[in-house]
Amino acid sequence: MFDNLVKWSRVKSPWVYHLNSGSCNGCDIEILAALMPRFDAERFGVKLQGTPRHADVIVATGPVTAQLKERVIRIYEQVPEPKFVVACGQCAISGAIFEGAYAVEGGIDKVIPVNAYIPGCPPKPEAILDGVVKLLNSIKEG
Ligand code: SF4
């Protein structure tokens, strides 16, 4: 019963931590657009959090640079269980144009587990919302 209540509240109000591990900022601007009133991610209960310790979902942008790798792992470990990671944009998915660069480790799933991928360079706010809603539906279905 209590587990169902926790699951229900998590699906109805996922708190999101936005992590940029080396993005060019294109994806970050689209995430901000998705959170603003025009696209209104709050209608799905999505709330941006300033700390990973209070978040349910990490929305990650950019490839993981060698400099940020340890911090990405530390931030992931700070999010309480159960936690979910969304890779937002081609760079977060695979490293894209930065793949093979001497200071780039690759996509975010080279460093931490990823639950959902949102393609695009950058993905539109509609695509970001679609990805978040699909993730919420998959959490709901268990
Ligand atoms: S996917 Fe495109 S917009 Fe997003 S960080 Fe990479 S290069 Fe920038």
GROMACS .gro file of C-alpha atoms and ligand atoms in nm:
model
  150
    1MET     CA    1   0.000   0.000   0.000
    2PHE     CA    2   0.273   0.245   0.104
    3ASP     CA    3   0.485   0.143  -0.198
    4ASN     CA    4   0.190   0.214  -0.427
    5LEU     CA    5   0.147   0.557  -0.270
    6VAL     CA    6   0.518   0.637  -0.319
    7LYS     CA    7   0.501   0.517  -0.682
    8TRP     CA    8   0.187   0.720  -0.746
    9SER     CA    9   0.346   1.037  -0.605
   10ARG     CA   10   0.666   0.980  -0.804
   11VAL     CA   11   0.473   0.939  -1.131
   12LYS     CA   12   0.249   1.237  -1.057
   13SER     CA   13   0.530   1.468  -0.953
   14PRO     CA   14   0.877   1.368  -1.076
   15TRP     CA   15   1.146   1.602  -0.951
   16VAL     CA   16   1.414   1.656  -1.211
   17TYR     CA   17   1.781   1.739  -1.179
   18HIS     CA   18   1.935   1.884  -1.494
   19LEU     CA   19   2.292   1.767  -1.550
   20ASN     CA   20   2.516   1.915  -1.818
   21SER     CA   21   2.828   1.701  -1.855
   22GLY     CA   22   2.975   1.884  -2.154
   23SER     CA   23   2.688   2.006  -2.372
   24CYS     CA   24   2.719   2.298  -2.617
   25ASN     CA   25   2.412   2.443  -2.433
   26GLY     CA   26   2.175   2.384  -2.728
   27CYS     CA   27   1.998   2.097  -2.549
   28ASP     CA   28   1.994   2.293  -2.221
   29ILE     CA   29   1.810   2.582  -2.382
   30GLU     CA   30   1.548   2.339  -2.516
   31ILE     CA   31   1.505   2.185  -2.170
   32LEU     CA   32   1.448   2.532  -2.027
   33ALA     CA   33   1.194   2.599  -2.304
   34ALA     CA   34   1.013   2.276  -2.210
   35LEU     CA   35   0.992   2.397  -1.849
   36MET     CA   36   0.862   2.745  -1.935
   37PRO     CA   37   0.488   2.827  -1.955
   38ARG     CA   38   0.458   2.779  -2.331
   39PHE     CA   39   0.531   2.404  -2.315
   40ASP     CA   40   0.456   2.383  -1.944
   41ALA     CA   41   0.621   2.063  -1.819
   42GLU     CA   42   0.462   2.139  -1.480
   43ARG     CA   43   0.128   2.013  -1.608
   44PHE     CA   44   0.286   1.667  -1.577
   45GLY     CA   45   0.403   1.753  -1.226
   46VAL     CA   46   0.764   1.796  -1.342
   47LYS     CA   47   0.959   2.018  -1.106
   48LEU     CA   48   1.318   2.129  -1.154
   49GLN     CA   49   1.538   2.067  -0.849
   50GLY     CA   50   1.866   2.237  -0.766
   51THR     CA   51   2.011   1.935  -0.590
   52PRO     CA   52   2.037   1.569  -0.693
   53ARG     CA   53   1.958   1.465  -0.334
   54HIS     CA   54   1.594   1.572  -0.383
   55ALA     CA   55   1.550   1.445  -0.740
   56ASP     CA   56   1.387   1.137  -0.893
   57VAL     CA   57   1.509   1.186  -1.249
   58ILE     CA   58   1.839   1.310  -1.394
   59VAL     CA   59   1.798   1.474  -1.734
   60ALA     CA   60   2.148   1.467  -1.881
   61THR     CA   61   2.277   1.670  -2.174
   62GLY     CA   62   2.604   1.661  -2.362
   63PRO     CA   63   2.877   1.403  -2.392
   64VAL     CA   64   3.064   1.312  -2.075
   65THR     CA   65   3.398   1.487  -2.071
   66ALA     CA   66   3.694   1.332  -1.892
   67GLN     CA   67   3.691   1.628  -1.654
   68LEU     CA   68   3.326   1.572  -1.556
   69LYS     CA   69   3.322   1.190  -1.541
   70GLU     CA   70   3.386   1.156  -1.166
   71ARG     CA   71   3.130   1.429  -1.089
   72VAL     CA   72   2.864   1.262  -1.305
   73ILE     CA   73   2.911   0.940  -1.107
   74ARG     CA   74   2.904   1.127  -0.776
   75ILE     CA   75   2.587   1.315  -0.872
   76TYR     CA   76   2.421   0.989  -0.983
   77GLU     CA   77   2.508   0.829  -0.648
   78GLN     CA   78   2.352   1.124  -0.463
   79VAL     CA   79   2.008   1.072  -0.620
   80PRO     CA   80   1.795   0.852  -0.390
   81GLU     CA   81   1.659   0.517  -0.517
   82PRO     CA   82   1.463   0.448  -0.727
   83LYS     CA   83   1.623   0.686  -0.973
   84PHE     CA   84   1.595   0.733  -1.346
   85VAL     CA   85   1.822   0.887  -1.606
   86VAL     CA   86   1.714   1.046  -1.933
   87ALA     CA   87   1.978   1.111  -2.200
   88CYS     CA   88   1.865   1.424  -2.381
   89GLY     CA   89   2.017   1.489  -2.725
   90GLN     CA   90   2.257   1.307  -2.955
   91CYS     CA   91   2.564   1.397  -2.753
   92ALA     CA   92   2.419   1.245  -2.435
   93ILE     CA   93   2.316   0.936  -2.632
   94SER     CA   94   2.643   0.863  -2.811
   95GLY     CA   95   2.885   1.154  -2.787
   96ALA     CA   96   2.779   1.248  -3.144
   97ILE     CA   97   3.019   1.495  -3.306
   98PHE     CA   98   3.242   1.487  -2.997
   99GLU     CA   99   3.287   1.108  -3.006
  100GLY     CA  100   3.654   1.013  -3.025
  101ALA     CA  101   3.775   1.351  -2.903
  102TYR     CA  102   4.066   1.314  -2.662
  103ALA     CA  103   3.876   1.470  -2.370
  104VAL     CA  104   3.540   1.293  -2.425
  105GLU     CA  105   3.438   0.961  -2.269
  106GLY     CA  106   3.129   0.919  -2.493
  107GLY     CA  107   2.756   0.915  -2.423
  108ILE     CA  108   2.618   0.931  -2.071
  109ASP     CA  109   2.554   0.554  -2.063
  110LYS     CA  110   2.929   0.495  -2.079
  111VAL     CA  111   2.939   0.626  -1.722
  112ILE     CA  112   2.596   0.571  -1.558
  113PRO     CA  113   2.287   0.362  -1.648
  114VAL     CA  114   2.029   0.533  -1.870
  115ASN     CA  115   1.652   0.459  -1.875
  116ALA     CA  116   1.536   0.671  -2.168
  117TYR     CA  117   1.689   0.836  -2.473
  118ILE     CA  118   1.560   1.149  -2.646
  119PRO     CA  119   1.725   1.192  -2.988
  120GLY     CA  120   1.780   1.523  -3.165
  121CYS     CA  121   2.042   1.793  -3.198
  122PRO     CA  122   1.894   1.953  -3.005
  123PRO     CA  123   1.561   1.778  -2.940
  124LYS     CA  124   1.259   2.009  -2.952
  125PRO     CA  125   1.072   2.082  -2.628
  126GLU     CA  126   0.783   1.866  -2.758
  127ALA     CA  127   1.025   1.572  -2.798
  128ILE     CA  128   1.164   1.627  -2.447
  129LEU     CA  129   0.811   1.626  -2.300
  130ASP     CA  130   0.724   1.317  -2.504
  131GLY     CA  131   1.031   1.138  -2.366
  132VAL     CA  132   0.949   1.235  -2.007
  133VAL     CA  133   0.584   1.124  -2.044
  134LYS     CA  134   0.697   0.789  -2.191
  135LEU     CA  135   0.935   0.743  -1.899
  136LEU     CA  136   0.653   0.822  -1.651
  137ASN     CA  137   0.424   0.571  -1.824
  138SER     CA  138   0.690   0.302  -1.804
  139ILE     CA  139   0.740   0.377  -1.431
  140LYS     CA  140   0.361   0.352  -1.385
  141GLU     CA  141   0.355   0.013  -1.556
  142GLY     CA  142   0.638  -0.096  -1.329
  143SF4     S1  143   2.304   1.722  -2.918
  143SF4    FE1  144   2.347   1.905  -3.042
  143SF4     S2  145   2.257   2.074  -2.926
  143SF4    FE2  146   2.275   1.900  -2.785
  143SF4     S3  147   2.474   1.928  -2.683
  143SF4    FE3  148   2.509   1.798  -2.863
  143SF4     S4  149   2.571   1.942  -3.027
  143SF4    FE4  150   2.472   2.063  -2.864
   0.00000   0.00000   0.00000
